[in-house]
PDB file of C-alpha atoms in Angstrom:
ATOM      1  CA  SER A   1     -73.127 -86.516 -47.824  1.00 90.00           C
ATOM      2  CA  TYR A   2     -72.093 -87.257 -44.286  1.00 95.00           C
ATOM      3  CA  GLU A   3     -74.599 -88.946 -41.901  1.00 97.00           C
ATOM      4  CA  LEU A   4     -74.790 -89.633 -38.239  1.00 98.00           C
ATOM      5  CA  THR A   5     -76.866 -92.751 -37.340  1.00 98.00           C
ATOM      6  CA  GLN A   6     -78.937 -93.085 -34.174  1.00 98.00           C
ATOM      7  CA  PRO A   7     -81.533 -95.678 -33.107  1.00 98.00           C
ATOM      8  CA  PRO A   8     -85.045 -94.221 -33.655  1.00 98.00           C
ATOM      9  CA  SER A   9     -86.100 -95.056 -30.040  1.00 98.00           C
ATOM     10  CA  VAL A  10     -84.942 -96.119 -26.735  1.00 98.00           C
ATOM     11  CA  SER A  11     -87.178 -97.099 -23.747  1.00 98.00           C
ATOM     12  CA  VAL A  12     -86.264 -97.565 -20.159  1.00 98.00           C
ATOM     13  CA  SER A  13     -87.985 -97.829 -16.789  1.00 98.00           C
ATOM     14  CA  PRO A  14     -87.623 -94.983 -14.220  1.00 98.00           C
ATOM     15  CA  GLY A  15     -84.317 -95.302 -12.436  1.00 98.00           C
ATOM     16  CA  GLN A  16     -82.611 -97.386 -15.163  1.00 98.00           C
ATOM     17  CA  THR A  17     -79.791 -96.392 -17.426  1.00 98.00           C
ATOM     18  CA  ALA A  18     -80.517 -95.191 -20.832  1.00 98.00           C
ATOM     19  CA  ARG A  19     -77.805 -95.192 -23.532  1.00 98.00           C
ATOM     20  CA  ILE A  20     -78.276 -93.443 -26.844  1.00 98.00           C
ATOM     21  CA  THR A  21     -75.657 -94.051 -29.572  1.00 98.00           C
ATOM     22  CA  CYS A  22     -74.535 -92.070 -32.446  1.00 98.00           C
ATOM     23  CA  SER A  23     -72.282 -93.439 -35.253  1.00 98.00           C
ATOM     24  CA  GLY A  24     -70.437 -91.685 -38.004  1.00 98.00           C
ATOM     25  CA  ASP A  25     -67.111 -92.109 -39.758  1.00 97.00           C
ATOM     26  CA  ALA A  26     -65.677 -88.819 -38.633  1.00 97.00           C
ATOM     27  CA  LEU A  27     -66.479 -89.199 -34.958  1.00 98.00           C
ATOM     28  CA  SER A  28     -63.072 -90.671 -34.298  1.00 96.00           C
ATOM     29  CA  LYS A  29     -61.615 -87.168 -35.183  1.00 97.00           C
ATOM     30  CA  LYS A  30     -64.522 -84.861 -34.485  1.00 97.00           C
ATOM     31  CA  TYR A  31     -66.430 -84.038 -31.375  1.00 97.00           C
ATOM     32  CA  ALA A  32     -70.014 -85.029 -30.622  1.00 98.00           C
ATOM     33  CA  PHE A  33     -72.564 -82.718 -29.148  1.00 98.00           C
ATOM     34  CA  TRP A  34     -75.977 -83.855 -27.750  1.00 98.00           C
ATOM     35  CA  TYR A  35     -79.210 -81.976 -27.693  1.00 98.00           C
ATOM     36  CA  GLN A  36     -82.499 -82.754 -25.937  1.00 98.00           C
ATOM     37  CA  GLN A  37     -85.704 -81.469 -27.412  1.00 98.00           C
ATOM     38  CA  LYS A  38     -89.046 -81.631 -25.988  1.00 98.00           C
ATOM     39  CA  SER A  39     -92.361 -81.219 -27.853  1.00 96.00           C
ATOM     40  CA  GLY A  40     -92.841 -77.640 -28.920  1.00 94.00           C
ATOM     41  CA  GLN A  41     -89.661 -76.445 -27.470  1.00 97.00           C
ATOM     42  CA  ALA A  42     -86.216 -75.298 -28.808  1.00 98.00           C
ATOM     43  CA  PRO A  43     -83.341 -77.837 -28.369  1.00 98.00           C
ATOM     44  CA  LEU A  44     -81.302 -77.818 -25.161  1.00 98.00           C
ATOM     45  CA  LEU A  45     -77.606 -78.575 -25.247  1.00 98.00           C
ATOM     46  CA  VAL A  46     -76.929 -81.523 -22.708  1.00 98.00           C
ATOM     47  CA  MET A  47     -73.378 -82.555 -23.771  1.00 98.00           C
ATOM     48  CA  PHE A  48     -70.562 -80.905 -25.755  1.00 98.00           C
ATOM     49  CA  GLU A  49     -67.161 -81.980 -26.967  1.00 97.00           C
ATOM     50  CA  ASP A  50     -68.013 -85.563 -26.362  1.00 97.00           C
ATOM     51  CA  THR A  51     -67.853 -85.614 -22.518  1.00 97.00           C
ATOM     52  CA  LYS A  52     -68.384 -81.951 -21.271  1.00 97.00           C
ATOM     53  CA  ARG A  53     -71.662 -81.206 -19.486  1.00 97.00           C
ATOM     54  CA  PRO A  54     -72.937 -77.657 -19.734  1.00 96.00           C
ATOM     55  CA  SER A  55     -73.858 -75.719 -16.531  1.00 94.00           C
ATOM     56  CA  GLY A  56     -77.319 -76.680 -15.170  1.00 95.00           C
ATOM     57  CA  ILE A  57     -77.415 -80.217 -16.806  1.00 97.00           C
ATOM     58  CA  PRO A  58     -77.834 -82.861 -14.081  1.00 98.00           C
ATOM     59  CA  GLU A  59     -74.903 -85.206 -13.204  1.00 98.00           C
ATOM     60  CA  ARG A  60     -76.814 -88.207 -14.462  1.00 98.00           C
ATOM     61  CA  PHE A  61     -76.067 -87.140 -17.957  1.00 98.00           C
ATOM     62  CA  SER A  62     -72.733 -88.282 -19.227  1.00 98.00           C
ATOM     63  CA  GLY A  63     -70.944 -88.627 -22.554  1.00 98.00           C
ATOM     64  CA  SER A  64     -68.355 -90.872 -24.187  1.00 98.00           C
ATOM     65  CA  SER A  65     -66.773 -91.521 -27.543  1.00 98.00           C
ATOM     66  CA  SER A  66     -64.759 -94.410 -28.861  1.00 97.00           C
ATOM     67  CA  GLY A  67     -63.781 -94.983 -32.476  1.00 96.00           C
ATOM     68  CA  THR A  68     -66.653 -94.001 -34.648  1.00 97.00           C
ATOM     69  CA  MET A  69     -69.370 -94.060 -31.997  1.00 98.00           C
ATOM     70  CA  ALA A  70     -70.502 -91.482 -29.452  1.00 98.00           C
ATOM     71  CA  THR A  71     -72.816 -92.367 -26.571  1.00 98.00           C
ATOM     72  CA  LEU A  72     -75.023 -90.303 -24.336  1.00 98.00           C
ATOM     73  CA  THR A  73     -75.697 -92.114 -21.017  1.00 98.00           C
ATOM     74  CA  ILE A  74     -78.485 -91.191 -18.606  1.00 98.00           C
ATOM     75  CA  ARG A  75     -78.044 -92.966 -15.260  1.00 98.00           C
ATOM     76  CA  GLY A  76     -81.128 -93.176 -13.157  1.00 98.00           C
ATOM     77  CA  ALA A  77     -83.374 -91.848 -15.863  1.00 98.00           C
ATOM     78  CA  GLN A  78     -86.430 -89.802 -14.816  1.00 97.00           C
ATOM     79  CA  ALA A  79     -89.746 -89.114 -16.474  1.00 97.00           C
ATOM     80  CA  GLU A  80     -88.608 -85.491 -17.122  1.00 97.00           C
ATOM     81  CA  ASP A  81     -85.795 -86.911 -19.253  1.00 98.00           C
ATOM     82  CA  GLU A  82     -88.346 -88.114 -21.922  1.00 98.00           C
ATOM     83  CA  GLY A  83     -87.834 -86.330 -25.257  1.00 98.00           C
ATOM     84  CA  ASP A  84     -86.008 -86.443 -28.561  1.00 98.00           C
ATOM     85  CA  TYR A  85     -82.274 -86.550 -28.475  1.00 98.00           C
ATOM     86  CA  TYR A  86     -79.935 -85.547 -31.386  1.00 98.00           C
ATOM     87  CA  CYS A  87     -76.195 -85.969 -31.754  1.00 98.00           C
ATOM     88  CA  TYR A  88     -74.474 -83.206 -33.867  1.00 97.00           C
ATOM     89  CA  SER A  89     -71.022 -83.077 -35.298  1.00 98.00           C
ATOM     90  CA  THR A  90     -69.171 -82.137 -38.435  1.00 97.00           C
ATOM     91  CA  ASP A  91     -67.786 -84.064 -41.374  1.00 95.00           C
ATOM     92  CA  SER A  92     -64.072 -84.774 -41.557  1.00 95.00           C
ATOM     93  CA  SER A  93     -63.399 -81.474 -43.415  1.00 93.00           C
ATOM     94  CA  GLY A  94     -65.056 -79.544 -40.651  1.00 91.00           C
ATOM     95  CA  ASN A  95     -67.252 -77.661 -43.292  1.00 91.00           C
ATOM     96  CA  GLN A  96     -70.433 -79.504 -43.019  1.00 95.00           C
ATOM     97  CA  ARG A  97     -72.340 -79.741 -39.752  1.00 97.00           C
ATOM     98  CA  VAL A  98     -74.926 -82.480 -39.354  1.00 98.00           C
ATOM     99  CA  PHE A  99     -77.542 -83.818 -36.868  1.00 98.00           C
ATOM    100  CA  GLY A 100     -78.319 -87.338 -36.337  1.00 98.00           C
ATOM    101  CA  GLY A 101     -81.807 -88.425 -37.127  1.00 98.00           C
ATOM    102  CA  GLY A 102     -82.818 -88.358 -33.541  1.00 98.00           C
ATOM    103  CA  THR A 103     -83.800 -90.881 -30.825  1.00 98.00           C
ATOM    104  CA  ARG A 104     -87.066 -90.679 -28.981  1.00 98.00           C
ATOM    105  CA  LEU A 105     -86.393 -91.528 -25.266  1.00 98.00           C
ATOM    106  CA  THR A 106     -89.406 -93.035 -23.298  1.00 98.00           C
ATOM    107  CA  VAL A 107     -89.168 -93.411 -19.634  1.00 98.00           C
ATOM    108  CA  LEU A 108     -92.123 -95.438 -18.275  1.00 92.00           C
TER     109      LEU A 108
ATOM    110  CA  ASP B   1     -80.649 -62.757 -19.296  1.00 95.00           C
ATOM    111  CA  VAL B   2     -79.825 -63.768 -22.735  1.00 97.00           C
ATOM    112  CA  GLN B   3     -82.606 -63.393 -25.416  1.00 98.00           C
ATOM    113  CA  VAL B   4     -82.572 -64.770 -28.950  1.00 98.00           C
ATOM    114  CA  VAL B   5     -85.557 -63.732 -31.129  1.00 98.00           C
ATOM    115  CA  GLU B   6     -86.201 -64.748 -34.674  1.00 98.00           C
ATOM    116  CA  SER B   7     -88.486 -62.647 -36.974  1.00 98.00           C
ATOM    117  CA  GLY B   8     -89.510 -62.517 -40.601  1.00 98.00           C
ATOM    118  CA  GLY B   9     -91.157 -65.940 -41.004  1.00 98.00           C
ATOM    119  CA  GLY B  10     -94.465 -66.354 -42.848  1.00 98.00           C
ATOM    120  CA  LEU B  11     -96.170 -67.785 -45.790  1.00 98.00           C
ATOM    121  CA  VAL B  12     -94.538 -67.535 -49.265  1.00 98.00           C
ATOM    122  CA  LYS B  13     -95.217 -69.106 -52.615  1.00 98.00           C
ATOM    123  CA  PRO B  14     -92.871 -71.667 -54.164  1.00 98.00           C
ATOM    124  CA  GLY B  15     -90.068 -69.797 -55.984  1.00 98.00           C
ATOM    125  CA  GLY B  16     -90.453 -66.794 -53.645  1.00 98.00           C
ATOM    126  CA  SER B  17     -88.001 -65.232 -51.150  1.00 98.00           C
ATOM    127  CA  LEU B  18     -87.972 -64.476 -47.438  1.00 98.00           C
ATOM    128  CA  ARG B  19     -85.453 -62.933 -45.135  1.00 98.00           C
ATOM    129  CA  LEU B  20     -85.185 -63.995 -41.592  1.00 98.00           C
ATOM    130  CA  HIS B  21     -83.797 -61.789 -38.866  1.00 98.00           C
ATOM    131  CA  CYS B  22     -82.391 -62.840 -35.424  1.00 98.00           C
ATOM    132  CA  THR B  23     -81.642 -60.373 -32.722  1.00 98.00           C
ATOM    133  CA  VAL B  24     -79.570 -61.287 -29.638  1.00 98.00           C
ATOM    134  CA  SER B  25     -79.392 -59.426 -26.283  1.00 97.00           C
ATOM    135  CA  GLY B  26     -77.654 -60.191 -22.983  1.00 97.00           C
ATOM    136  CA  LEU B  27     -74.365 -61.382 -24.390  1.00 95.00           C
ATOM    137  CA  ILE B  28     -71.347 -59.997 -26.424  1.00 96.00           C
ATOM    138  CA  PHE B  29     -72.700 -60.852 -29.880  1.00 97.00           C
ATOM    139  CA  SER B  30     -69.260 -60.622 -31.578  1.00 97.00           C
ATOM    140  CA  ASN B  31     -67.863 -63.431 -29.417  1.00 96.00           C
ATOM    141  CA  PHE B  32     -70.385 -65.965 -30.581  1.00 97.00           C
ATOM    142  CA  THR B  33     -70.491 -68.209 -33.696  1.00 97.00           C
ATOM    143  CA  MET B  34     -74.048 -67.945 -35.049  1.00 98.00           C
ATOM    144  CA  ASN B  35     -76.039 -70.640 -36.674  1.00 98.00           C
ATOM    145  CA  TRP B  36     -79.317 -71.379 -38.419  1.00 98.00           C
ATOM    146  CA  VAL B  37     -81.073 -74.750 -37.875  1.00 98.00           C
ATOM    147  CA  ARG B  38     -84.410 -75.794 -39.158  1.00 98.00           C
ATOM    148  CA  GLN B  39     -87.039 -78.394 -38.502  1.00 98.00           C
ATOM    149  CA  GLY B  40     -89.607 -79.662 -40.965  1.00 98.00           C
ATOM    150  CA  PRO B  41     -93.042 -80.616 -39.595  1.00 97.00           C
ATOM    151  CA  GLY B  42     -92.701 -83.867 -37.652  1.00 96.00           C
ATOM    152  CA  LYS B  43     -89.145 -84.152 -38.695  1.00 98.00           C
ATOM    153  CA  GLY B  44     -85.608 -83.900 -37.064  1.00 98.00           C
ATOM    154  CA  LEU B  45     -83.193 -81.049 -36.717  1.00 98.00           C
ATOM    155  CA  GLN B  46     -81.330 -79.995 -39.858  1.00 98.00           C
ATOM    156  CA  TRP B  47     -78.318 -77.671 -39.821  1.00 98.00           C
ATOM    157  CA  VAL B  48     -78.549 -74.806 -42.383  1.00 98.00           C
ATOM    158  CA  SER B  49     -75.722 -72.475 -41.943  1.00 98.00           C
ATOM    159  CA  SER B  50     -73.042 -71.142 -39.567  1.00 98.00           C
ATOM    160  CA  ILE B  51     -71.143 -67.881 -39.550  1.00 98.00           C
ATOM    161  CA  SER B  52     -67.844 -67.070 -37.751  1.00 97.00           C
ATOM    162  CA  LEU B  53     -67.386 -64.289 -35.171  1.00 96.00           C
ATOM    163  CA  GLY B  54     -66.534 -61.552 -37.653  1.00 93.00           C
ATOM    164  CA  GLY B  55     -68.564 -62.975 -40.500  1.00 93.00           C
ATOM    165  CA  SER B  56     -65.575 -63.914 -42.774  1.00 95.00           C
ATOM    166  CA  TYR B  57     -66.243 -67.583 -42.690  1.00 97.00           C
ATOM    167  CA  ILE B  58     -69.665 -68.844 -43.594  1.00 97.00           C
ATOM    168  CA  SER B  59     -70.708 -72.475 -44.268  1.00 97.00           C
ATOM    169  CA  TYR B  60     -73.936 -73.926 -45.715  1.00 97.00           C
ATOM    170  CA  ALA B  61     -75.511 -77.292 -45.854  1.00 97.00           C
ATOM    171  CA  ASP B  62     -74.727 -78.671 -49.365  1.00 95.00           C
ATOM    172  CA  SER B  63     -78.258 -79.623 -49.812  1.00 93.00           C
ATOM    173  CA  LEU B  64     -79.325 -75.899 -50.029  1.00 93.00           C
ATOM    174  CA  LYS B  65     -77.634 -75.597 -53.505  1.00 81.00           C
ATOM    175  CA  GLY B  66     -76.648 -71.919 -52.960  1.00 90.00           C
ATOM    176  CA  ARG B  67     -80.206 -70.682 -52.465  1.00 97.00           C
ATOM    177  CA  PHE B  68     -79.640 -69.259 -49.013  1.00 98.00           C
ATOM    178  CA  THR B  69     -77.338 -66.490 -47.739  1.00 98.00           C
ATOM    179  CA  THR B  70     -76.269 -65.912 -44.144  1.00 98.00           C
ATOM    180  CA  SER B  71     -74.918 -62.639 -42.897  1.00 98.00           C
ATOM    181  CA  ARG B  72     -74.524 -60.754 -39.552  1.00 98.00           C
ATOM    182  CA  ASP B  73     -74.252 -57.227 -38.244  1.00 98.00           C
ATOM    183  CA  ASN B  74     -72.265 -57.173 -35.011  1.00 98.00           C
ATOM    184  CA  ALA B  75     -72.947 -53.499 -34.523  1.00 97.00           C
ATOM    185  CA  LYS B  76     -76.676 -54.287 -34.329  1.00 98.00           C
ATOM    186  CA  ASN B  77     -76.425 -57.752 -32.629  1.00 98.00           C
ATOM    187  CA  SER B  78     -78.281 -59.296 -35.656  1.00 98.00           C
ATOM    188  CA  LEU B  79     -78.126 -62.418 -37.723  1.00 98.00           C
ATOM    189  CA  PHE B  80     -79.817 -62.753 -41.108  1.00 98.00           C
ATOM    190  CA  LEU B  81     -80.859 -65.488 -43.504  1.00 98.00           C
ATOM    191  CA  GLN B  82     -81.845 -64.592 -47.060  1.00 98.00           C
ATOM    192  CA  MET B  83     -83.744 -67.534 -48.500  1.00 98.00           C
ATOM    193  CA  ASN B  84     -84.412 -67.460 -52.343  1.00 98.00           C
ATOM    194  CA  SER B  85     -86.033 -69.936 -54.683  1.00 98.00           C
ATOM    195  CA  LEU B  86     -88.024 -71.386 -51.859  1.00 98.00           C
ATOM    196  CA  GLU B  87     -89.404 -74.841 -52.236  1.00 97.00           C
ATOM    197  CA  ALA B  88     -92.117 -76.733 -50.315  1.00 98.00           C
ATOM    198  CA  GLU B  89     -89.380 -78.697 -48.599  1.00 97.00           C
ATOM    199  CA  ASP B  90     -88.036 -75.604 -46.996  1.00 98.00           C
ATOM    200  CA  THR B  91     -91.189 -75.407 -44.843  1.00 98.00           C
ATOM    201  CA  GLY B  92     -90.513 -75.638 -41.151  1.00 98.00           C
ATOM    202  CA  VAL B  93     -89.475 -73.817 -38.118  1.00 98.00           C
ATOM    203  CA  TYR B  94     -86.191 -71.963 -38.332  1.00 98.00           C
ATOM    204  CA  TYR B  95     -84.077 -71.578 -35.294  1.00 98.00           C
ATOM    205  CA  CYS B  96     -81.190 -69.105 -34.599  1.00 98.00           C
ATOM    206  CA  SER B  97     -78.552 -70.164 -32.094  1.00 98.00           C
ATOM    207  CA  ALA B  98     -75.430 -68.489 -30.613  1.00 98.00           C
ATOM    208  CA  GLU B  99     -72.672 -70.761 -29.556  1.00 97.00           C
ATOM    209  CA  TYR B 100     -69.469 -70.395 -27.571  1.00 96.00           C
ATOM    210  CA  PHE B 101     -67.173 -73.390 -27.273  1.00 93.00           C
ATOM    211  CA  TYR B 102     -63.618 -72.477 -26.263  1.00 91.00           C
ATOM    212  CA  ASP B 103     -61.155 -73.620 -23.693  1.00 87.00           C
ATOM    213  CA  GLY B 104     -63.264 -76.336 -22.305  1.00 87.00           C
ATOM    214  CA  ARG B 105     -66.263 -74.002 -21.736  1.00 89.00           C
ATOM    215  CA  GLY B 106     -69.353 -74.375 -23.619  1.00 92.00           C
ATOM    216  CA  VAL B 107     -72.711 -72.597 -23.910  1.00 94.00           C
ATOM    217  CA  ASP B 108     -75.347 -71.976 -26.565  1.00 93.00           C
ATOM    218  CA  TYR B 109     -78.507 -70.077 -26.739  1.00 97.00           C
ATOM    219  CA  TRP B 110     -81.456 -70.651 -28.942  1.00 98.00           C
ATOM    220  CA  GLY B 111     -84.507 -68.763 -29.935  1.00 98.00           C
ATOM    221  CA  GLN B 112     -88.026 -70.183 -30.094  1.00 97.00           C
ATOM    222  CA  GLY B 113     -87.968 -70.249 -33.891  1.00 98.00           C
ATOM    223  CA  ALA B 114     -89.705 -68.639 -36.844  1.00 98.00           C
ATOM    224  CA  LEU B 115     -92.205 -70.521 -38.861  1.00 98.00           C
ATOM    225  CA  VAL B 116     -91.656 -70.531 -42.639  1.00 98.00           C
ATOM    226  CA  THR B 117     -94.445 -72.065 -44.898  1.00 98.00           C
ATOM    227  CA  VAL B 118     -93.941 -72.491 -48.554  1.00 98.00           C
ATOM    228  CA  SER B 119     -97.128 -73.244 -50.226  1.00 97.00           C
ATOM    229  CA  SER B 120     -99.214 -71.956 -53.245  1.00 97.00           C
TER     230      SER B 120
END
């Protein structure tokens, strides 16, 4: 079955740049989406179609994709950005959607 | 305001069945692809199923082995998930989401989830 691979954790100091990667064979052909989830809350969409930011998401969030890797970048990370981040995409057929394993972002 | 509300969760014995219901208000339901996503205790998100606008195309996670069935009723702004032959590994919070990604625009809405516990 298709898998998306993320690092389990990323840690940065406030004001630094956090980069969370997501690798998968089909990412060269399929879009990546990114979700933020805080404890006890539903997921929140922070990036769609690799590089597009939904309304209401701060400009410090950006996305990129190259080859089989997508990256979510948070410039000037703040304490409020702490949480779990999941990438989301489909396999090459488009029939199976899949989440990455998630990355715990710590800002301290 | 958009509201997404799941219901129908609860405690069920292994091998049993449960039907989840999701109601959506504040948007044109028939314009949105609908999804079920679950999260086991202390685990990551797992996609379960997606259904197209009119309900003609439905996809499921291969790991479910045909035990789950998704349907929608656009006249009642409702989404359903029929879960059969439940296993302990199906325990978790089940989220309903509505997504719209077209022409460079993107938005999705999630409910707060319904807890399903499979235990004897």
